[in-house]
Short mmCIF file of C-alpha atoms and ligand atoms in Angstrom, two decimals:
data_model
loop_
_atom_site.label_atom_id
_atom_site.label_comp_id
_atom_site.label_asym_id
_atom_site.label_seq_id
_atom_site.Cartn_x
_atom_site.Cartn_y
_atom_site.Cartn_z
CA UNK A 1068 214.81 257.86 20.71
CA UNK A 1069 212.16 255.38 22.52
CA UNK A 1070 211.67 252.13 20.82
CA UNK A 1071 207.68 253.36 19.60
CA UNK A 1072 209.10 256.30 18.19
CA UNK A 1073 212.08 254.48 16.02
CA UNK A 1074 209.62 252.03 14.54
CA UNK A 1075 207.04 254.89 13.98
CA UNK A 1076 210.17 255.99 11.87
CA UNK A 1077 210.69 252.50 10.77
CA UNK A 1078 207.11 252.59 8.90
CA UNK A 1079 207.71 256.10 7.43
CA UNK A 1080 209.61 254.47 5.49
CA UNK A 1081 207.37 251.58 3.75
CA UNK A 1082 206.34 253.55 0.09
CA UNK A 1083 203.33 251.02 0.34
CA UNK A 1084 203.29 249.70 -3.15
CA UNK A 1085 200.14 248.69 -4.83
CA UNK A 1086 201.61 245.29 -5.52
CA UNK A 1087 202.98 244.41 -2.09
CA UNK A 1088 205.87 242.20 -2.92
CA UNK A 1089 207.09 242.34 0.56
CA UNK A 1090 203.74 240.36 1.29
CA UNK A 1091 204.54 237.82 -1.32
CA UNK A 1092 207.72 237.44 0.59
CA UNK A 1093 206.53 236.56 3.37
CA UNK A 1094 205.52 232.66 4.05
CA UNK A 1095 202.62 233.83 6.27
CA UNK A 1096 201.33 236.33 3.81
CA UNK A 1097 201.05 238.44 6.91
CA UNK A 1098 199.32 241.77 5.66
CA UNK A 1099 203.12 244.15 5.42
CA UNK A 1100 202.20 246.86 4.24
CA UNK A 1101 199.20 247.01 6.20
CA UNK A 1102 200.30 246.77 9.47
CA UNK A 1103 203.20 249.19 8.31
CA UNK A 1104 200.58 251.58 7.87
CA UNK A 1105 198.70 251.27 11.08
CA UNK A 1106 201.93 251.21 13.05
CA UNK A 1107 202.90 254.78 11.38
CA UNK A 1108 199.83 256.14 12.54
CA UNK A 1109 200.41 254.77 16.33
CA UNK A 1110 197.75 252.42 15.83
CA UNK A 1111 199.55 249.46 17.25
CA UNK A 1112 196.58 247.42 18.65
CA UNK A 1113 194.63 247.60 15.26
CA UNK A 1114 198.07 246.74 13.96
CA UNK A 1115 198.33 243.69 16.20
CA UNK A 1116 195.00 242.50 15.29
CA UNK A 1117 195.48 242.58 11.66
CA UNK A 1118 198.59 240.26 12.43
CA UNK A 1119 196.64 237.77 14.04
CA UNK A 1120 194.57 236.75 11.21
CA UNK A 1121 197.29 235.44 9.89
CA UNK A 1122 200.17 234.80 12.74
CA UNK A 1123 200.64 234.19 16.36
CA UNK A 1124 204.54 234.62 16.14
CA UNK A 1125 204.83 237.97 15.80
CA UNK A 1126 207.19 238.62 18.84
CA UNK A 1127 209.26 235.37 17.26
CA UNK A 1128 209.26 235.60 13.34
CA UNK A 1129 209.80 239.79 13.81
CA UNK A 1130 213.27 238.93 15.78
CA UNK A 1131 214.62 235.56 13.84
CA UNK A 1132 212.76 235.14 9.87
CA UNK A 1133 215.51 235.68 7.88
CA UNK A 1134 214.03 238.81 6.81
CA UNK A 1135 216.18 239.38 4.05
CA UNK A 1136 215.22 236.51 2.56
CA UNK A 1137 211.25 236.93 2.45
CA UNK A 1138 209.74 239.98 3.22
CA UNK A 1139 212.83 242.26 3.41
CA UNK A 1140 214.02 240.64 0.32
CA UNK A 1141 211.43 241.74 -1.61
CA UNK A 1142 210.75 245.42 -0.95
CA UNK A 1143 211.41 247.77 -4.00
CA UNK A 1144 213.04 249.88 -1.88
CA UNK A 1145 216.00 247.23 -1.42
CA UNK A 1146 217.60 248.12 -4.45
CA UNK A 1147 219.09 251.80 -2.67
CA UNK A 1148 220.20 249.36 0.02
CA UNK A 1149 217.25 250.64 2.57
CA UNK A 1150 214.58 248.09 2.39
CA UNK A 1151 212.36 248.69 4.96
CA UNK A 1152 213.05 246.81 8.46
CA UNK A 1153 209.67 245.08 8.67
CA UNK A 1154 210.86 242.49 11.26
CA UNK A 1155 211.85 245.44 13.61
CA UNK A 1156 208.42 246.44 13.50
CA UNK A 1157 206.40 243.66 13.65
CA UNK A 1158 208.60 242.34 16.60
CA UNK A 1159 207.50 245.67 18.41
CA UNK A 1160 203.94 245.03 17.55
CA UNK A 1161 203.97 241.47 19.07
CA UNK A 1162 205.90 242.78 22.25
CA UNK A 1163 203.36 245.39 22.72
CA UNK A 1164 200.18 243.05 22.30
CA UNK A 1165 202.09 240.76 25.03
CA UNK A 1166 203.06 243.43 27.40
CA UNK A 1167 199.05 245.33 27.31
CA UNK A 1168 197.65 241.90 27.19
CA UNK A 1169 195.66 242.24 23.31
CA UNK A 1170 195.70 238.49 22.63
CA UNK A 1171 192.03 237.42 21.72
CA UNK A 1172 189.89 236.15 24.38
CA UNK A 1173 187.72 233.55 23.56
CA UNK A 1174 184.31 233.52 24.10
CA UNK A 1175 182.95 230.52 22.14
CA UNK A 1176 180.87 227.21 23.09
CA UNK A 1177 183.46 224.57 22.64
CA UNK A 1178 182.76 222.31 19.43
CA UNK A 1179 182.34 218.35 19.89
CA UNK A 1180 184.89 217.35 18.04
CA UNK A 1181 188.39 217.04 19.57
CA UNK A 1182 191.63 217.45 17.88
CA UNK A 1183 195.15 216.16 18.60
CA UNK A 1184 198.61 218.13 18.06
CA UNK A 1185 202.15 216.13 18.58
CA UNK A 1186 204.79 218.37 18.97
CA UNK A 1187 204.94 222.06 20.67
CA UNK A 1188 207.22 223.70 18.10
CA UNK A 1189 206.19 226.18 15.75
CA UNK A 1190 204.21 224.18 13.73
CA UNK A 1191 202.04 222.71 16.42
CA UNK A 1192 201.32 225.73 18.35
CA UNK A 1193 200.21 227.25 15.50
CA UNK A 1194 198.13 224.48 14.43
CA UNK A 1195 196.49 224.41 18.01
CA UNK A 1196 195.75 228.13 18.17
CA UNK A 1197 194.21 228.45 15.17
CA UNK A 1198 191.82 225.79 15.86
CA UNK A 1199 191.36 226.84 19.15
CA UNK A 1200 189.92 229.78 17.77
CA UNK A 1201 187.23 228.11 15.92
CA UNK A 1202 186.19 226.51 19.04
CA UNK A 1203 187.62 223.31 18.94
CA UNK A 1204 189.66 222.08 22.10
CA UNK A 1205 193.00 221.33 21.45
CA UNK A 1206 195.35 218.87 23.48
CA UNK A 1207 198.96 219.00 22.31
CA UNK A 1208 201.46 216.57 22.90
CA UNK A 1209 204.84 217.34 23.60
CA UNK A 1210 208.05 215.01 24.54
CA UNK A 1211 209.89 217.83 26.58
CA UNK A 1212 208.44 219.89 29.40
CA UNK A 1213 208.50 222.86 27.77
CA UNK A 1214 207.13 223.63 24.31
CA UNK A 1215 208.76 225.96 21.80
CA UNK A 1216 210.30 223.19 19.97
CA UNK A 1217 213.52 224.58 17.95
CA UNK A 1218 212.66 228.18 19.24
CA UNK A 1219 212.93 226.65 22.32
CA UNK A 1220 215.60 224.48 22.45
CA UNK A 1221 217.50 225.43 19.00
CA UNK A 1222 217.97 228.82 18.29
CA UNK A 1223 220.38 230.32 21.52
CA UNK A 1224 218.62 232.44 24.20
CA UNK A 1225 221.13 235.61 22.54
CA UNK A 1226 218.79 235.62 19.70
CA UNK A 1227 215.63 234.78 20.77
CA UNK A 1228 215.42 235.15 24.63
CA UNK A 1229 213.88 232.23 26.45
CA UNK A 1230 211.65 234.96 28.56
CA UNK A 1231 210.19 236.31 25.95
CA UNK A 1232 209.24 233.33 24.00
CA UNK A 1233 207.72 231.62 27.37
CA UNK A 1234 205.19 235.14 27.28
CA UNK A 1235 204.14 234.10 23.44
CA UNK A 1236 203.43 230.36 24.10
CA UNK A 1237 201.52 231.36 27.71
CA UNK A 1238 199.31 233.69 25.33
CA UNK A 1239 198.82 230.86 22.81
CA UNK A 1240 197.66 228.75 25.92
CA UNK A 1241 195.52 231.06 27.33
CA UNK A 1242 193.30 230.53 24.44
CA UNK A 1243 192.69 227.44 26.54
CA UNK A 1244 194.67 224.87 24.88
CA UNK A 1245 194.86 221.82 26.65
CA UNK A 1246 199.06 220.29 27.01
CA UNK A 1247 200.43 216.80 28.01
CA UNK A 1248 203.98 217.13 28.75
CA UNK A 1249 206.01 214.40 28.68
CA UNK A 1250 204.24 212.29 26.57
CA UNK A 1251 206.02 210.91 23.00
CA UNK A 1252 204.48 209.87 19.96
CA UNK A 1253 205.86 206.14 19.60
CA UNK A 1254 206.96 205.80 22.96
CA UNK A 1255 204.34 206.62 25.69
CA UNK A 1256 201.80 206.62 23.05
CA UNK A 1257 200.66 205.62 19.29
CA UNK A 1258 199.14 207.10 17.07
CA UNK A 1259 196.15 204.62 17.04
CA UNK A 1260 196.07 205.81 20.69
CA UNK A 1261 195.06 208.94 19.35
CA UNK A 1262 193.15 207.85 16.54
CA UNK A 1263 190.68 206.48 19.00
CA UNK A 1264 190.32 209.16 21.03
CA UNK A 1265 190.44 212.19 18.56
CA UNK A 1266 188.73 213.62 15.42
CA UNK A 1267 191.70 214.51 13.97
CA UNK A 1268 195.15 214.77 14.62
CA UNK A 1269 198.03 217.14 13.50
CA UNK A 1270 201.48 215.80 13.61
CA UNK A 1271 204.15 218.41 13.88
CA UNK A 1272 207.01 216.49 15.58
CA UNK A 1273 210.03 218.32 13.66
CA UNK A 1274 212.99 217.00 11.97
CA UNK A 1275 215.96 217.80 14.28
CA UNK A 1276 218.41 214.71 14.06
CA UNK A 1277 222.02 215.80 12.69
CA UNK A 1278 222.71 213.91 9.31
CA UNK A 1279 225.99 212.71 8.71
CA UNK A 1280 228.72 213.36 6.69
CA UNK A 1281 229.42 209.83 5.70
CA UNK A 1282 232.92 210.15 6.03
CA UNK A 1283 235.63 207.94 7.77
CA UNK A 1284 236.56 209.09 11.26
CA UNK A 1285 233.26 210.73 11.41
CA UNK A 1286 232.78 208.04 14.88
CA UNK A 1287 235.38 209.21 16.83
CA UNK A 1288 234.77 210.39 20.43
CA UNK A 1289 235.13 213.45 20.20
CA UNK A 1290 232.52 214.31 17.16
CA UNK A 1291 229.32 215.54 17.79
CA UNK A 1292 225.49 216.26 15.77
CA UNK A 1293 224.99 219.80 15.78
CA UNK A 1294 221.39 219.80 16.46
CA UNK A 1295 221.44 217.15 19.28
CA UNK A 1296 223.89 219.00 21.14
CA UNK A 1297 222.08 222.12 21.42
CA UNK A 1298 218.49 220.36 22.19
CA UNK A 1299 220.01 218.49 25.02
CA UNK A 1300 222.74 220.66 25.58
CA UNK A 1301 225.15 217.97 26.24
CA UNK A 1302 228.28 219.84 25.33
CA UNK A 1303 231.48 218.86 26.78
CA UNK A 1304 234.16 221.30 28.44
CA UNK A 1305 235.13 223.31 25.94
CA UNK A 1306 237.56 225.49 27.79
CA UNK A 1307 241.57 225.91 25.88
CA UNK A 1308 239.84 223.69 23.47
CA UNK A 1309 240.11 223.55 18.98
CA UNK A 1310 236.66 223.38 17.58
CA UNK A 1311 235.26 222.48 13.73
CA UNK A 1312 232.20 222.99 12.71
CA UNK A 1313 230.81 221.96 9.63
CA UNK A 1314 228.38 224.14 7.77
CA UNK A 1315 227.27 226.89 6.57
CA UNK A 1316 223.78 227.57 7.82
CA UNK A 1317 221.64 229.00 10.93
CA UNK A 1318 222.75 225.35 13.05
CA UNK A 1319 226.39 225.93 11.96
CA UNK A 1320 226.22 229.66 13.38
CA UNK A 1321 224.07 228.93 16.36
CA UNK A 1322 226.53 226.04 17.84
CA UNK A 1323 229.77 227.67 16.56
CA UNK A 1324 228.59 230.95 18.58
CA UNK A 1325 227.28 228.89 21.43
CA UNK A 1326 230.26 227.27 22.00
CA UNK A 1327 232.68 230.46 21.65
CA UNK A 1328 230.45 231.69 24.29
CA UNK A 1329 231.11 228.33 26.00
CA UNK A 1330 234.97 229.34 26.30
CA UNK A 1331 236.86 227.77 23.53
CA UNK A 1332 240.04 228.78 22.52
CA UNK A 1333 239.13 228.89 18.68
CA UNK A 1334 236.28 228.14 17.09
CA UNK A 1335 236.40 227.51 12.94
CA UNK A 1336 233.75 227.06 10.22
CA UNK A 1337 233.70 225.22 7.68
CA UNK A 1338 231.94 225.04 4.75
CA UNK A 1339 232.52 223.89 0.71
CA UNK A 1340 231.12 226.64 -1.19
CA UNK A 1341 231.59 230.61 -0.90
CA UNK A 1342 230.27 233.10 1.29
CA UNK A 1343 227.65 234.38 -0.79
CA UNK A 1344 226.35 230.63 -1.68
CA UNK A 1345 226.32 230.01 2.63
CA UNK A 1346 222.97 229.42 3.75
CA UNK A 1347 223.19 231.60 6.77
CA UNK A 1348 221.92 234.73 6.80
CA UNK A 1349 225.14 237.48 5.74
CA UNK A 1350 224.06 239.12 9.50
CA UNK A 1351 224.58 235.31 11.23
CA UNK A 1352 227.64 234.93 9.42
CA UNK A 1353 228.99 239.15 10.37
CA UNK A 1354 227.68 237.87 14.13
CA UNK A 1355 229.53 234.93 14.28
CA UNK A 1356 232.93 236.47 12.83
CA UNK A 1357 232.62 239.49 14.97
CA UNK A 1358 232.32 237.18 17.88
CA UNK A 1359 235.77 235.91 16.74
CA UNK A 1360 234.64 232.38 14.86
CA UNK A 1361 237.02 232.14 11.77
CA UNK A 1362 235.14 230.91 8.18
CA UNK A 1363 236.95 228.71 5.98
CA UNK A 1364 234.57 228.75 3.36
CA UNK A 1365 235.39 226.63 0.25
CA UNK A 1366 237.39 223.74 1.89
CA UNK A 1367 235.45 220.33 2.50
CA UNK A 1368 236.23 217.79 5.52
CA UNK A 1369 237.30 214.77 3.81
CA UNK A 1370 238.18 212.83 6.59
CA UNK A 1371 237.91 213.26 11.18
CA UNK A 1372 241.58 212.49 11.98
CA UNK A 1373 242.57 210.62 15.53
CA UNK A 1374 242.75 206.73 16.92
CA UNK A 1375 240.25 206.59 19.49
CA UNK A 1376 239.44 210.57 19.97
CA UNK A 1377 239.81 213.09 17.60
CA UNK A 1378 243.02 215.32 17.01
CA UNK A 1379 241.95 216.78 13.82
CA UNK A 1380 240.41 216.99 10.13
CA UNK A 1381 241.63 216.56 6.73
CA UNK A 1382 240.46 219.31 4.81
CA UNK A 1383 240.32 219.90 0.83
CA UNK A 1384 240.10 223.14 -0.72
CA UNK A 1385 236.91 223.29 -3.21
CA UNK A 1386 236.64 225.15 -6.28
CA UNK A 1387 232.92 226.07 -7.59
CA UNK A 1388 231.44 224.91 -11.09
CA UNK A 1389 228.03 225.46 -13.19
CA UNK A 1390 226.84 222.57 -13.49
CA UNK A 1391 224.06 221.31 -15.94
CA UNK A 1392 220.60 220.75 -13.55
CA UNK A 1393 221.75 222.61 -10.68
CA UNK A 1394 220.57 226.00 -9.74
CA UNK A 1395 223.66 226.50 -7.32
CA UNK A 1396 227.43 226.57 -8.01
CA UNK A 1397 228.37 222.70 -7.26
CA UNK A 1398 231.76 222.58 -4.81
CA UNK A 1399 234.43 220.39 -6.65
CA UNK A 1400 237.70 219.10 -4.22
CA UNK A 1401 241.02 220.26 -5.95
CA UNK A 1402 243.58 217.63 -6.54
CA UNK A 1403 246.55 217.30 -3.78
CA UNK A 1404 245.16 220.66 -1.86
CA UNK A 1405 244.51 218.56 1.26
CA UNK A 1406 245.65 219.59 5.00
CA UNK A 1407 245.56 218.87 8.25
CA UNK A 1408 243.87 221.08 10.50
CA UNK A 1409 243.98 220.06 14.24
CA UNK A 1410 241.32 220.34 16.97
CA UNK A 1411 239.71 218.74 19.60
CA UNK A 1412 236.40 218.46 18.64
CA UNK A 1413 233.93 218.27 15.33
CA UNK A 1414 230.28 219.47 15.02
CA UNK A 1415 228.14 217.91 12.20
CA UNK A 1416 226.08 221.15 11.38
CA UNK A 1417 225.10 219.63 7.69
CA UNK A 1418 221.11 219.69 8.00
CA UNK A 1419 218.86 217.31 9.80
CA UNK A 1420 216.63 214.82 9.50
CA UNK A 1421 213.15 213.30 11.37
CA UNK A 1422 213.99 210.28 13.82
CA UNK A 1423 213.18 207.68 12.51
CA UNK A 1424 212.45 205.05 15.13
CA UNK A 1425 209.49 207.15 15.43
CA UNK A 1426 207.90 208.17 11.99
CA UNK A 1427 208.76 204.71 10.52
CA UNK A 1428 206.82 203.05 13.38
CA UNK A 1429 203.64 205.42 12.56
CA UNK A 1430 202.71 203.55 9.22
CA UNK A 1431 202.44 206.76 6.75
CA UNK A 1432 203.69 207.13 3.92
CA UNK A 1433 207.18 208.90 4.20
CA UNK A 1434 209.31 209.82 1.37
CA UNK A 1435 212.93 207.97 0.97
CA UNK A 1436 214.65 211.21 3.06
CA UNK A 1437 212.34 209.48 6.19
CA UNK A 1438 210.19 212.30 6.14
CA UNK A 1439 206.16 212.34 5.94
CA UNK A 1440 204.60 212.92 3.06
CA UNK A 1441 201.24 215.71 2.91
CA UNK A 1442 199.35 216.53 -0.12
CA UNK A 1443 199.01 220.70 -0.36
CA UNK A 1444 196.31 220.48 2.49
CA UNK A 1445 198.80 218.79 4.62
CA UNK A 1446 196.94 215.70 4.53
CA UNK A 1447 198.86 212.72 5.23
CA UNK A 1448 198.11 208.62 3.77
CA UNK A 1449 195.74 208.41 7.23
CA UNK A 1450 192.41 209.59 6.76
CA UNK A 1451 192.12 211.10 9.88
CA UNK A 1452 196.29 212.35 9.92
CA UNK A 1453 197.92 215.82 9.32
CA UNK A 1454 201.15 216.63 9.03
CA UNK A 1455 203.62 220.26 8.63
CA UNK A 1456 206.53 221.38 9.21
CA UNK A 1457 209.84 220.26 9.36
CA UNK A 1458 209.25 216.71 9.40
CA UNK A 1459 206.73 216.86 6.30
CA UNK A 1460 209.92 218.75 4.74
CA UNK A 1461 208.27 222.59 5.25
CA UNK A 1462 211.28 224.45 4.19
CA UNK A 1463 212.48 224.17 7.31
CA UNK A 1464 212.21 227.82 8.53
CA UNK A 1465 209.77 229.24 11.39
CA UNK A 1466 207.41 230.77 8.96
CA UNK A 1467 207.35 228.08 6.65
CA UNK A 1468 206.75 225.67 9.57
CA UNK A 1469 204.07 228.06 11.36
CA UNK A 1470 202.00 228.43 7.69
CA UNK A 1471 202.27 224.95 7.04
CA UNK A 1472 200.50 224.83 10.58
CA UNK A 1473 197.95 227.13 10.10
CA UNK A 1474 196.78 225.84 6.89
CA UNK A 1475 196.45 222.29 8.31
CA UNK A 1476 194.08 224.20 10.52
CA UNK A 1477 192.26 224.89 7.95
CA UNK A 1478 192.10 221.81 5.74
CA UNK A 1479 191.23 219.89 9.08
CA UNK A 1480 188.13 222.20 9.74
CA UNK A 1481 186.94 221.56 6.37
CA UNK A 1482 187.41 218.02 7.00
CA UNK A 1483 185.35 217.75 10.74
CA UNK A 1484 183.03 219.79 8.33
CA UNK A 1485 182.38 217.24 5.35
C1 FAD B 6 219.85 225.72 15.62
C2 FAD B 6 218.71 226.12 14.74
C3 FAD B 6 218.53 227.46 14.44
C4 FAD B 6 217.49 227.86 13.62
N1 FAD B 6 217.34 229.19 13.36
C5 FAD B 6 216.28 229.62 12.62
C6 FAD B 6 216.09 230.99 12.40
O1 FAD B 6 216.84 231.84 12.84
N2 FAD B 6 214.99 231.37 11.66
C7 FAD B 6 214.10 230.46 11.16
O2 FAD B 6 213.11 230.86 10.53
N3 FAD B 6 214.29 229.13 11.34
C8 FAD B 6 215.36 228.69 12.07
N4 FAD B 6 215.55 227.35 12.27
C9 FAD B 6 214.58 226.40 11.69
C10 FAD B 6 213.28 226.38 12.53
O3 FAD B 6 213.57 226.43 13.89
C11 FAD B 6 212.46 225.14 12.18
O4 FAD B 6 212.22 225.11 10.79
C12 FAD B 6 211.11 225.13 12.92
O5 FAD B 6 211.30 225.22 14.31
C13 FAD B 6 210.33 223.85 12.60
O6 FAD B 6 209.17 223.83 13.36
P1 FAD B 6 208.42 222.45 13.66
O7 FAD B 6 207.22 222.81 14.46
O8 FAD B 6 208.23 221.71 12.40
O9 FAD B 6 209.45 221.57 14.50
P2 FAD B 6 210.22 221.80 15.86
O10 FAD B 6 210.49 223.23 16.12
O11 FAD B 6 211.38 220.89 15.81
O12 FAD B 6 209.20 221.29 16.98
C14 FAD B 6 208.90 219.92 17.08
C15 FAD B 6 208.32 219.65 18.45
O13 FAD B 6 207.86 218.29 18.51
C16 FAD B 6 208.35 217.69 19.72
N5 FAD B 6 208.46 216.26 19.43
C17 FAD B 6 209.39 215.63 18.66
N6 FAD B 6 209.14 214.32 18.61
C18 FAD B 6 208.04 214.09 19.35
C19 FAD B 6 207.28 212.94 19.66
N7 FAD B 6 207.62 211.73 19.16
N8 FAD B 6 206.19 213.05 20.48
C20 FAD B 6 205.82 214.27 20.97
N9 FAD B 6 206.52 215.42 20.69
C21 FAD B 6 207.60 215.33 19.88
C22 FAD B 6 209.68 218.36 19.95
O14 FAD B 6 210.10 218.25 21.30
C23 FAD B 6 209.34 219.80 19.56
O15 FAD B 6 208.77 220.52 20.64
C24 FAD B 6 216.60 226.90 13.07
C25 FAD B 6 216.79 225.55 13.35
C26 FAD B 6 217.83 225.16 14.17
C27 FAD B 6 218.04 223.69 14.45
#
């Protein structure tokens, strides 16, 4: 079967409820069950289109949302186990309005006033587009020379291929978005830089430096931030070597399967509560193990064991309570259930904050986890200053980081309006 016809079968299966929870579901609100029902009728342009008023990921969010925690996780049919495969389909939809070429071309007078976007990730580019479709030029500013952010430079080339995702951002550009490469906020730059020179400016500089564990050992040669080593890819040779990872979401799986791929001789996860409580998606975590990574779920590093380098970690197994104001199952250590495991390395894959150097130097108003703080519009404390995304503390997924985007877009129209 072609790859048309099995999503064409994909959409005969949407019931399309009245209430469209799957819609709910999803961050973007993208119209589900409307596209669903364009795409089972072959109508894959009109399909496309309806996506746009609301995305410009499509070819992204359809291959690496986790689905079946928005709009998969929502659809009525889930409970027979056969909720429909919406990110399949729109991922087909986006790949089709890339390969014929359907991305809007503009056709407006450009507006007077000029906006500013730091930071190329999915946040930004959404921002920019958006904008750029009501007329108003757009420079971004990006430190790398490439934009794409995380999709870019965090999530591995096996999930979302770097070819692809270079034919999304050249369609955002060709709305005729303007991009200076090289160029960091609070380095080659400041914000009152901008300030001066711009109506407004979106900030959308991401969040992607590894937190610590705060535990002893933990500066060892020999121990590594998850997130830093797969932006600047400085791993070392991992070949006949014992890796830990600590984790248990989409960083944890993306470097543990990176650097199986890399050649190590065995690569372990670990992470304090269960399974089911892991943040990873269950088809990251079946990936990972099928590619031979070994999950020690409910043991907690205590301690990075070595002199100078590392030769290992204590571990502690963990038990899992109800406690009184949590939601989750809180991980307790067990008494005297410590062991040594040995290795050669240890990745800190325990979430990540925004650099500070940088947002403390901007003068917003940040919260006490360093990160900025918006009011629902995405307004920052600086009149003229937006923020989304994973450094105003967006949920930290793609959707979550492109809506936060787009409605920025909107709340700074309104305010080069008032
Ligand atoms: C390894 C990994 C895997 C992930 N997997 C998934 C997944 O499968 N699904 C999912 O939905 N989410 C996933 N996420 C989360 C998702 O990628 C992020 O939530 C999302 O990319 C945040 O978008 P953003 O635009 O806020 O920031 P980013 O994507 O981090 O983009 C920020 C951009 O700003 C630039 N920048 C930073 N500082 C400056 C500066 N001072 N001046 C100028 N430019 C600057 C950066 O170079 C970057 O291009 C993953 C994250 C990681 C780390």
């Amino acid at each position: 079967m072609n790859r048309e016809d099995y999503v064409s079968m994909l959409a005969k299966q949407c019931v399309h409820c009245v209430t469209k929870p799957c819609q709910v579901g999803c961050p973007l609100n993208n119209d589900t069950t409307g596209f669903i029902a364009l795409a089972r009728e072959g109508k894959f342009r009109e399909a496309y289109e309806l996506l746009s008023k609301t995305t410009v990921l499509s070819s992204v969010c359809g291959r690496i949302c986790p689905h079946e925690k928005q709009c998969q996780g929502m659809c009525v049919k889930r409970v027979s186990y056969e909720e429909v495969s919406i990110g399949e389909i729109e991922a087909f939809i986006g790949d089709k309005a890339l390969e014929n070429h359907w991305q809007e071309k503009l056709n407006l007078p450009n507006k007077k006033k000029r906006v500013a976007v730091v930071g190329g990730g999915p946040s930004g580019l959404t921002c920019a587009a958006f904008l750029r479709r009501k007329g108003y030029p757009v420079t971004i500013y990006e430190s790398h020379d490439y934009l794409g952010g995380l999709l870019y430079h965090g999530i591995p080339d096996f999930r979302l291929p770097k070819d692809l995702l270079k034919k999304v951002i050249d369609s955002i550009l060709e709305l005729g978005i303007e991009v200076k490469y090289q160029e960091t906020l609070g380095k080659t730059f400041t914000l009152q830089d901008l300030e001066r020179e711009y109506d407004a400016i979106f900030l959308g500089i991401g969040a992607n430096i590894s937190n610590k564990m705060n535990i002893p050992g933990e500066d060892l040669v020999g121990v590594y931030g998850g997130n830093e080593l797969l932006e600047t890819q400085g791993h070392p040779d991992y070949t006949d070597k014992v890796v830990v990872v600590s984790g248990g979401g989409n960083v944890a799986m993306d470097v543990s399967r990176t650097i199986q791929r890399m050649g190590a001789k065995k690569v372990y996860v670990v992470y304090r509560r269960s399974e089911k409580e892991a943040p990873a998606e269950a088809k990251e975590i079946e990936d990972a193990r099928k590619e031979g990574i070994e999950f020690l779920f409910q043991n907690n590093i205590v301690r990075v064991v070595g002199t100078d380098v590392v030769s290992g970690v204590e571990l502690v197994r963990t038990k899992l309570v109800s406690k009184e104001n949590s939601s989750r199952l809180v991980p307790v250590n067990i008494e005297d259930s410590n062991y040594i495991l040995s290795c050669d390395y240890v990745i800190m894959a325990v979430g990540s904050k925004p650099d500070e150097s940088i947002v403390s130097s901007l003068g917003v108003a940040c919260d006490s986890n360093g990160k900025i703080i918006i009011d629902e519009s995405g307004h920052t404390s600086f009149e003229k200053v937006f923020a989304g995304g994973d450094v105003a503390g967006v949920k930290g997924t793609v959707a979550f980081a492109a809506r936060s985007g787009r409605n920025a877009s909107y709340a700074i129209e309104e305010y080069l309006n008032s």
